[in-house]
Amino acid sequence: MSKGMRSAAIFAALGLATVQPALAAQAPLAQTVPAPAAGALIDSRPLASEFGLDGAAQAFAIRYGSTDGITGSGIVPVTGALFIPRGTPPAGGWPVIAWAHGTVGIGDDCAPSRNPRSARDRTYLDHWLGEGYAIVATDYQGLGAPGPHPYLNSRAAAYSTLDAVRAVLGGDFGLANKVLLVGQSQGAGAAFATAGYAADYAPGLDIRGTVATGIPNLAAVPAGAAGDDEKVDRIIAYLLYIASAAQQIDPKYDPAAVLTDRAMPLFDRAADTCVVDMFGAVVEAGLTRANTFKTDFWRHYAPMLTHAGYPTLSIRTPIFIGTGAEDIDTPASMQKALVEAACAAGSVIEAHVYPGLDHSGTVNRSFADSRLFARSVMAGETITATCAPGGKES
């Protein structure tokens, strides 16, 4: 397999499963009301209890308008959830965390607001609720609402995240315009991109900082890091999502030009199979990179994947980056390179490396450090940049 195909395999590993397959306990919000404006709340209602968080006093399913991130113009409806912490709000209202989730799938039934969250994410988000933050959690454009989900499109994820914050601030939820962006894996990339788009797209939001764990860095994909071409590899599920989303957005992308006859049945399932089941299907089918791809996946989909990059590495507000030293989904070397590049561009990065931890294990372990970072940026305190190779070992 070519170096480009290996790059594509690593590139695809941008998120972990954060939800289980969708349940039927809560029907989706009605789809018939048009979105009135970007950042405007369309409707809200109580979120089904099985989709909630233990630390929330109230939880709402929300729908709001957002700018179409595929075209950069026009309004689309986007769904999500809002969680209000327990206790008495501070003067001025609860500060807000904008949560950006990892890969869940590309079909509407995979939307996080329609599913119970993973044990890892429930624990993590409950930690933030316990710190006194409300959490607005976008599903991203096209997940849970009409239209294709532009998987890994950083502009679409950023617009969805920023408009979710504007929507709930405009509602009667008792929130303050004091915002922290938080994301894991694909969502870490979304949070970083959101911080880059915020100044121009949503200048009225008071974004204090960003917390990112397992962040991807496509500019530093290590050649040959994808592993054994003959080994059954669940990461192929991510590549099938990329192919399916690309064809939905632009039919010129012909999956049969890249995928083998053996892989095409799984491609056909990718549009509506959530990631946990997709992992299982890939393994059951015995898919390897050798028996899945006819040609260079990366080269074929490179034009679509350019939308996954960051708009800038020069971020105006501080950023916490937590990296597992044993992370192979978004390798630690990739994350280190991003820290160095962002620091060189003038961003203030507080980097932490966690020995012995993988992609998922870093999420909750990093909270002891990120909560202190969050307290500092919310208080307007200066963050000391840690741009040396490897950052802090924690």
Short mmCIF file of C-alpha atoms in Angstrom, two decimals:
data_model
loop_
_atom_site.label_atom_id
_atom_site.label_comp_id
_atom_site.label_asym_id
_atom_site.label_seq_id
_atom_site.Cartn_x
_atom_site.Cartn_y
_atom_site.Cartn_z
CA MET A 1 0.00 0.00 0.00
CA SER A 2 1.24 3.53 -0.81
CA LYS A 3 2.36 6.08 1.74
CA GLY A 4 -0.71 8.16 0.80
CA MET A 5 -3.06 5.33 1.71
CA ARG A 6 -1.30 4.88 5.04
CA SER A 7 -1.76 8.60 5.66
CA ALA A 8 -5.44 8.28 4.93
CA ALA A 9 -5.81 5.47 7.44
CA ILE A 10 -4.23 7.52 10.21
CA PHE A 11 -6.14 10.60 9.11
CA ALA A 12 -9.39 8.74 9.56
CA ALA A 13 -8.69 7.91 13.18
CA LEU A 14 -9.95 11.23 14.46
CA GLY A 15 -12.56 10.15 16.97
CA LEU A 16 -13.71 7.49 19.36
CA ALA A 17 -17.20 6.12 19.65
CA THR A 18 -19.02 8.32 22.13
CA VAL A 19 -22.55 6.98 21.85
CA GLN A 20 -24.32 3.65 21.54
CA PRO A 21 -26.74 2.89 18.69
CA ALA A 22 -29.76 5.17 18.79
CA LEU A 23 -32.76 4.28 20.91
CA ALA A 24 -36.37 4.90 20.04
CA ALA A 25 -37.30 6.30 23.46
CA GLN A 26 -37.23 9.88 22.24
CA ALA A 27 -38.47 10.90 18.82
CA PRO A 28 -36.43 13.55 17.02
CA LEU A 29 -37.47 17.18 17.19
CA ALA A 30 -39.96 18.04 14.48
CA GLN A 31 -38.23 18.78 11.17
CA THR A 32 -40.88 21.00 9.59
CA VAL A 33 -40.02 24.37 11.13
CA PRO A 34 -37.46 26.27 9.01
CA ALA A 35 -34.38 27.70 10.65
CA PRO A 36 -34.92 31.47 11.07
CA ALA A 37 -31.34 32.70 11.39
CA ALA A 38 -27.85 31.59 12.31
CA GLY A 39 -27.55 31.39 16.08
CA ALA A 40 -31.31 31.59 16.69
CA LEU A 41 -33.04 28.99 18.86
CA ILE A 42 -35.86 27.30 16.95
CA ASP A 43 -37.25 25.16 19.75
CA SER A 44 -36.35 23.23 22.87
CA ARG A 45 -37.93 20.58 25.07
CA PRO A 46 -36.91 18.32 27.96
CA LEU A 47 -34.35 15.72 26.96
CA ALA A 48 -35.28 12.08 27.58
CA SER A 49 -33.80 11.03 30.91
CA GLU A 50 -31.84 8.12 29.42
CA PHE A 51 -29.95 10.60 27.24
CA GLY A 52 -29.14 12.93 30.13
CA LEU A 53 -26.31 13.35 32.62
CA ASP A 54 -26.41 12.59 36.33
CA GLY A 55 -24.94 15.97 37.21
CA ALA A 56 -27.59 17.99 35.36
CA ALA A 57 -30.51 19.61 37.15
CA GLN A 58 -32.20 20.11 33.77
CA ALA A 59 -31.52 18.81 30.28
CA PHE A 60 -33.01 20.01 27.01
CA ALA A 61 -33.07 18.83 23.42
CA ILE A 62 -32.52 21.92 21.28
CA ARG A 63 -32.73 22.91 17.64
CA TYR A 64 -31.27 26.08 16.21
CA GLY A 65 -30.22 27.75 12.98
CA SER A 66 -26.65 27.68 11.72
CA THR A 67 -24.80 28.75 8.60
CA ASP A 68 -24.30 25.88 6.19
CA GLY A 69 -20.65 24.96 6.68
CA ILE A 70 -20.47 23.11 3.36
CA THR A 71 -21.27 26.15 1.22
CA GLY A 72 -20.49 28.93 3.70
CA SER A 73 -23.90 30.51 3.16
CA GLY A 74 -27.56 29.77 3.78
CA ILE A 75 -29.15 28.50 6.98
CA VAL A 76 -29.62 24.91 8.11
CA PRO A 77 -31.26 23.55 11.27
CA VAL A 78 -28.93 21.79 13.72
CA THR A 79 -29.85 19.76 16.79
CA GLY A 80 -28.09 19.33 20.12
CA ALA A 81 -28.56 19.24 23.87
CA LEU A 82 -28.21 21.63 26.79
CA PHE A 83 -27.38 20.57 30.35
CA ILE A 84 -27.87 22.89 33.33
CA PRO A 85 -25.83 22.15 36.48
CA ARG A 86 -27.26 21.63 39.93
CA GLY A 87 -27.14 24.35 42.55
CA THR A 88 -27.52 28.11 42.55
CA PRO A 89 -26.18 29.94 39.51
CA PRO A 90 -23.54 32.62 40.05
CA ALA A 91 -24.39 36.28 39.56
CA GLY A 92 -24.93 36.83 35.85
CA GLY A 93 -25.70 33.18 35.12
CA TRP A 94 -23.91 29.90 34.50
CA PRO A 95 -20.74 30.02 32.38
CA VAL A 96 -21.00 27.79 29.31
CA ILE A 97 -18.97 24.89 27.97
CA ALA A 98 -19.43 24.20 24.26
CA TRP A 99 -18.81 20.44 23.95
CA ALA A 100 -17.57 19.06 20.62
CA HIS A 101 -18.02 15.28 20.38
CA GLY A 102 -15.92 12.61 18.68
CA THR A 103 -16.99 10.40 15.78
CA VAL A 104 -20.39 8.76 16.23
CA GLY A 105 -21.37 7.98 12.64
CA ILE A 106 -22.92 10.08 9.89
CA GLY A 107 -26.59 9.05 10.07
CA ASP A 108 -29.27 11.00 11.92
CA ASP A 109 -29.89 8.16 14.38
CA CYS A 110 -26.27 8.45 15.52
CA ALA A 111 -26.72 12.01 16.83
CA PRO A 112 -25.52 12.24 20.45
CA SER A 113 -28.69 14.00 21.60
CA ARG A 114 -30.68 10.90 20.55
CA ASN A 115 -28.52 8.41 22.43
CA PRO A 116 -27.09 7.63 25.85
CA ARG A 117 -23.55 8.95 26.02
CA SER A 118 -20.64 6.63 26.68
CA ALA A 119 -19.57 6.00 30.27
CA ARG A 120 -16.36 7.92 29.56
CA ASP A 121 -18.17 10.99 28.28
CA ARG A 122 -20.84 10.89 30.99
CA THR A 123 -18.12 10.92 33.63
CA TYR A 124 -16.22 13.69 31.89
CA LEU A 125 -19.21 15.95 31.28
CA ASP A 126 -20.49 15.38 34.81
CA HIS A 127 -17.10 16.62 36.05
CA TRP A 128 -17.62 19.88 34.17
CA LEU A 129 -21.19 20.22 35.45
CA GLY A 130 -19.78 19.77 38.96
CA GLU A 131 -17.45 22.69 38.28
CA GLY A 132 -20.48 24.90 37.71
CA TYR A 133 -20.67 25.05 33.91
CA ALA A 134 -23.73 24.62 31.76
CA ILE A 135 -22.93 22.45 28.73
CA VAL A 136 -24.28 22.98 25.23
CA ALA A 137 -23.51 19.97 23.05
CA THR A 138 -24.08 20.33 19.33
CA ASP A 139 -24.79 17.26 17.21
CA TYR A 140 -23.06 19.04 14.25
CA GLN A 141 -24.68 19.88 10.95
CA GLY A 142 -26.51 16.98 9.33
CA LEU A 143 -26.60 14.74 12.41
CA GLY A 144 -30.19 14.63 13.61
CA ALA A 145 -31.36 17.23 11.10
CA PRO A 146 -31.96 17.26 7.32
CA GLY A 147 -29.06 17.18 4.90
CA PRO A 148 -25.80 15.25 4.76
CA HIS A 149 -23.38 15.36 7.67
CA PRO A 150 -20.12 16.94 6.40
CA TYR A 151 -17.92 14.55 8.33
CA LEU A 152 -14.61 16.15 9.44
CA ASN A 153 -15.46 19.50 7.84
CA SER A 154 -13.94 21.93 10.36
CA ARG A 155 -15.91 24.96 9.20
CA ALA A 156 -19.23 23.12 9.53
CA ALA A 157 -18.29 21.88 13.02
CA ALA A 158 -17.18 25.37 14.06
CA TYR A 159 -20.35 27.07 12.81
CA SER A 160 -22.51 24.43 14.49
CA THR A 161 -20.63 24.89 17.77
CA LEU A 162 -20.66 28.68 17.77
CA ASP A 163 -24.31 28.91 16.78
CA ALA A 164 -25.27 26.44 19.50
CA VAL A 165 -23.75 28.80 22.05
CA ARG A 166 -25.46 31.84 20.56
CA ALA A 167 -28.78 29.99 20.49
CA VAL A 168 -28.78 29.01 24.17
CA LEU A 169 -27.48 32.41 25.28
CA GLY A 170 -30.48 33.89 23.50
CA GLY A 171 -32.88 31.58 25.33
CA ASP A 172 -34.24 31.79 28.84
CA PHE A 173 -31.78 29.38 30.44
CA GLY A 174 -29.96 31.63 32.89
CA LEU A 175 -26.58 31.50 31.13
CA ALA A 176 -23.68 33.93 31.04
CA ASN A 177 -21.68 34.90 27.97
CA LYS A 178 -18.51 33.30 29.35
CA VAL A 179 -17.56 30.38 27.12
CA LEU A 180 -15.05 27.52 27.23
CA LEU A 181 -14.64 25.28 24.16
CA VAL A 182 -14.05 21.62 25.03
CA GLY A 183 -13.57 18.66 22.69
CA GLN A 184 -12.10 15.16 22.39
CA SER A 185 -10.48 13.61 19.32
CA GLN A 186 -12.46 14.70 16.24
CA GLY A 187 -14.17 17.08 18.65
CA ALA A 188 -10.80 18.40 19.83
CA GLY A 189 -10.07 19.35 16.25
CA ALA A 190 -13.54 20.89 16.02
CA ALA A 191 -12.91 22.92 19.20
CA PHE A 192 -9.53 24.16 17.92
CA ALA A 193 -11.12 25.13 14.60
CA THR A 194 -14.00 26.81 16.44
CA ALA A 195 -11.53 28.97 18.35
CA GLY A 196 -10.01 29.98 15.02
CA TYR A 197 -13.31 30.86 13.36
CA ALA A 198 -14.84 32.59 16.39
CA ALA A 199 -13.37 36.07 16.04
CA ASP A 200 -14.78 36.59 12.56
CA TYR A 201 -17.93 34.46 12.70
CA ALA A 202 -19.20 35.14 16.22
CA PRO A 203 -17.31 38.16 17.62
CA GLY A 204 -20.00 38.74 20.24
CA LEU A 205 -19.12 35.55 22.10
CA ASP A 206 -16.76 35.89 25.05
CA ILE A 207 -14.67 32.78 24.49
CA ARG A 208 -12.14 32.46 27.31
CA GLY A 209 -10.20 29.38 26.16
CA THR A 210 -10.20 25.87 24.69
CA VAL A 211 -9.61 22.40 26.15
CA ALA A 212 -8.66 19.71 23.63
CA THR A 213 -7.70 16.08 24.25
CA GLY A 214 -6.50 13.67 21.57
CA ILE A 215 -6.34 16.44 18.99
CA PRO A 216 -5.66 15.54 15.33
CA ASN A 217 -2.98 17.29 13.30
CA LEU A 218 -3.22 16.41 9.63
CA ALA A 219 -0.11 18.38 8.76
CA ALA A 220 2.04 15.88 10.67
CA VAL A 221 0.67 12.44 9.76
CA PRO A 222 3.55 10.00 10.27
CA ALA A 223 4.30 7.94 7.16
CA GLY A 224 3.84 4.22 7.59
CA ALA A 225 2.15 4.55 11.00
CA ALA A 226 -1.05 2.83 9.95
CA GLY A 227 0.25 -0.64 10.73
CA ASP A 228 -0.09 -4.01 9.04
CA ASP A 229 -1.89 -3.93 5.66
CA GLU A 230 -3.03 -7.53 6.17
CA LYS A 231 -4.45 -7.05 9.66
CA VAL A 232 -8.19 -6.67 10.21
CA ASP A 233 -8.56 -3.02 11.18
CA ARG A 234 -11.62 -1.34 12.71
CA ILE A 235 -10.22 2.08 11.70
CA ILE A 236 -11.46 1.30 8.18
CA ALA A 237 -14.90 2.28 9.52
CA TYR A 238 -13.72 5.91 9.60
CA LEU A 239 -12.56 5.71 5.99
CA LEU A 240 -15.93 4.36 4.92
CA TYR A 241 -17.60 7.30 6.66
CA ILE A 242 -15.35 9.69 4.76
CA ALA A 243 -16.26 8.01 1.47
CA SER A 244 -19.99 7.96 2.22
CA ALA A 245 -20.11 11.58 3.39
CA ALA A 246 -18.09 12.70 0.36
CA GLN A 247 -20.50 11.04 -2.06
CA GLN A 248 -23.52 12.54 -0.29
CA ILE A 249 -22.03 16.03 -0.60
CA ASP A 250 -20.58 15.63 -4.11
CA PRO A 251 -21.76 12.67 -6.23
CA LYS A 252 -18.64 12.87 -8.42
CA TYR A 253 -16.87 10.84 -5.74
CA ASP A 254 -17.28 7.26 -6.94
CA PRO A 255 -16.53 4.83 -4.10
CA ALA A 256 -16.14 1.95 -6.54
CA ALA A 257 -13.06 3.68 -7.91
CA VAL A 258 -11.35 3.22 -4.56
CA LEU A 259 -13.11 0.39 -2.70
CA THR A 260 -13.06 -3.28 -3.57
CA ASP A 261 -16.13 -5.43 -4.13
CA ARG A 262 -15.49 -6.91 -0.70
CA ALA A 263 -15.69 -3.48 0.96
CA MET A 264 -18.64 -2.04 -0.97
CA PRO A 265 -21.36 -3.70 1.18
CA LEU A 266 -19.89 -1.94 4.21
CA PHE A 267 -19.78 1.35 2.31
CA ASP A 268 -23.49 0.91 1.61
CA ARG A 269 -24.11 0.54 5.36
CA ALA A 270 -21.95 3.49 6.40
CA ALA A 271 -24.59 6.15 5.75
CA ASP A 272 -26.87 4.90 8.54
CA THR A 273 -24.76 2.64 10.77
CA CYS A 274 -23.43 4.18 13.99
CA VAL A 275 -19.79 3.77 14.85
CA VAL A 276 -19.97 0.99 17.46
CA ASP A 277 -21.88 -1.22 15.02
CA MET A 278 -19.69 -0.08 12.16
CA PHE A 279 -16.56 -1.18 14.01
CA GLY A 280 -18.16 -4.57 14.55
CA ALA A 281 -19.22 -4.90 10.93
CA VAL A 282 -15.71 -4.11 9.67
CA VAL A 283 -14.18 -6.70 11.95
CA GLU A 284 -16.83 -9.31 11.10
CA ALA A 285 -16.23 -8.75 7.38
CA GLY A 286 -12.51 -9.24 7.89
CA LEU A 287 -11.60 -5.97 6.22
CA THR A 288 -7.94 -5.10 5.97
CA ARG A 289 -6.39 -2.22 4.10
CA ALA A 290 -5.07 -4.72 1.56
CA ASN A 291 -8.53 -6.16 0.75
CA THR A 292 -10.46 -2.88 1.10
CA PHE A 293 -8.71 -0.43 -1.22
CA LYS A 294 -8.00 -0.69 -4.95
CA THR A 295 -5.92 2.45 -5.07
CA ASP A 296 -4.71 5.46 -3.08
CA PHE A 297 -7.59 6.48 -0.84
CA TRP A 298 -5.88 9.69 0.24
CA ARG A 299 -5.26 10.93 -3.30
CA HIS A 300 -8.84 10.23 -4.36
CA TYR A 301 -10.40 12.06 -1.42
CA ALA A 302 -7.76 14.77 -0.87
CA PRO A 303 -9.96 17.62 -2.21
CA MET A 304 -12.72 16.72 0.24
CA LEU A 305 -10.29 16.32 3.13
CA THR A 306 -8.82 19.79 2.71
CA HIS A 307 -11.95 20.98 4.55
CA ALA A 308 -10.70 19.18 7.67
CA GLY A 309 -7.78 21.56 8.21
CA TYR A 310 -7.62 24.43 10.69
CA PRO A 311 -8.37 27.97 9.50
CA THR A 312 -5.45 29.32 11.53
CA LEU A 313 -2.89 28.20 14.09
CA SER A 314 -2.83 31.66 15.62
CA ILE A 315 -5.57 31.49 18.23
CA ARG A 316 -6.42 34.57 20.29
CA THR A 317 -7.39 32.72 23.47
CA PRO A 318 -5.38 30.12 25.46
CA ILE A 319 -5.57 26.42 24.63
CA PHE A 320 -5.08 23.36 26.84
CA ILE A 321 -3.91 20.29 24.90
CA GLY A 322 -3.89 16.92 26.67
CA THR A 323 -2.06 14.07 24.96
CA GLY A 324 -1.80 10.41 25.89
CA ALA A 325 1.78 9.24 25.37
CA GLU A 326 0.44 5.90 24.10
CA ASP A 327 -2.18 7.42 21.80
CA ILE A 328 -2.22 5.64 18.43
CA ASP A 329 -5.54 7.04 17.15
CA THR A 330 -4.10 10.54 16.90
CA PRO A 331 -0.45 9.76 17.57
CA ALA A 332 1.35 11.72 20.24
CA SER A 333 3.95 12.86 17.73
CA MET A 334 1.21 14.51 15.65
CA GLN A 335 -0.13 16.34 18.68
CA LYS A 336 3.36 17.45 19.71
CA ALA A 337 3.93 18.89 16.25
CA LEU A 338 0.67 20.85 16.49
CA VAL A 339 1.67 22.28 19.88
CA GLU A 340 4.98 23.45 18.45
CA ALA A 341 3.42 24.89 15.28
CA ALA A 342 0.63 26.71 17.17
CA CYS A 343 3.12 28.16 19.63
CA ALA A 344 5.29 29.33 16.76
CA ALA A 345 2.22 31.03 15.29
CA GLY A 346 1.73 32.96 18.55
CA SER A 347 -0.91 30.84 20.29
CA VAL A 348 -0.68 30.32 24.05
CA ILE A 349 -0.68 26.54 24.54
CA GLU A 350 -0.63 24.74 27.87
CA ALA A 351 0.44 21.25 26.82
CA HIS A 352 0.29 18.14 29.00
CA VAL A 353 1.52 14.64 28.13
CA TYR A 354 0.15 11.69 30.13
CA PRO A 355 2.54 8.70 30.26
CA GLY A 356 0.99 5.28 29.80
CA LEU A 357 -2.39 6.58 28.61
CA ASP A 358 -4.05 6.02 25.25
CA HIS A 359 -6.44 8.13 23.22
CA SER A 360 -9.49 7.51 25.38
CA GLY A 361 -7.82 7.18 28.77
CA THR A 362 -6.47 10.71 28.57
CA VAL A 363 -9.93 12.29 28.63
CA ASN A 364 -10.80 11.90 32.30
CA ARG A 365 -7.22 11.74 33.57
CA SER A 366 -6.57 15.20 32.12
CA PHE A 367 -9.50 16.76 33.95
CA ALA A 368 -7.48 17.39 37.11
CA ASP A 369 -5.30 19.73 35.04
CA SER A 370 -7.85 21.15 32.61
CA ARG A 371 -10.20 22.21 35.42
CA LEU A 372 -7.43 24.42 36.82
CA PHE A 373 -6.73 25.81 33.35
CA ALA A 374 -10.45 26.55 32.99
CA ARG A 375 -10.61 28.33 36.34
CA SER A 376 -7.66 30.49 35.36
CA VAL A 377 -9.00 31.55 31.97
CA MET A 378 -12.45 32.20 33.38
CA ALA A 379 -10.87 34.46 36.00
CA GLY A 380 -8.86 36.30 33.35
CA GLU A 381 -5.53 35.06 34.68
CA THR A 382 -2.46 34.75 32.47
CA ILE A 383 -1.68 31.25 31.16
CA THR A 384 1.98 30.32 30.87
CA ALA A 385 2.72 28.73 27.51
CA THR A 386 4.42 25.31 27.58
CA CYS A 387 5.76 24.89 24.07
CA ALA A 388 8.83 22.74 24.80
CA PRO A 389 8.75 19.34 23.07
CA GLY A 390 6.36 17.08 24.92
CA GLY A 391 4.83 19.84 27.00
CA LYS A 392 4.21 19.05 30.66
CA GLU A 393 4.29 15.50 31.91
CA SER A 394 1.36 15.02 34.26
#
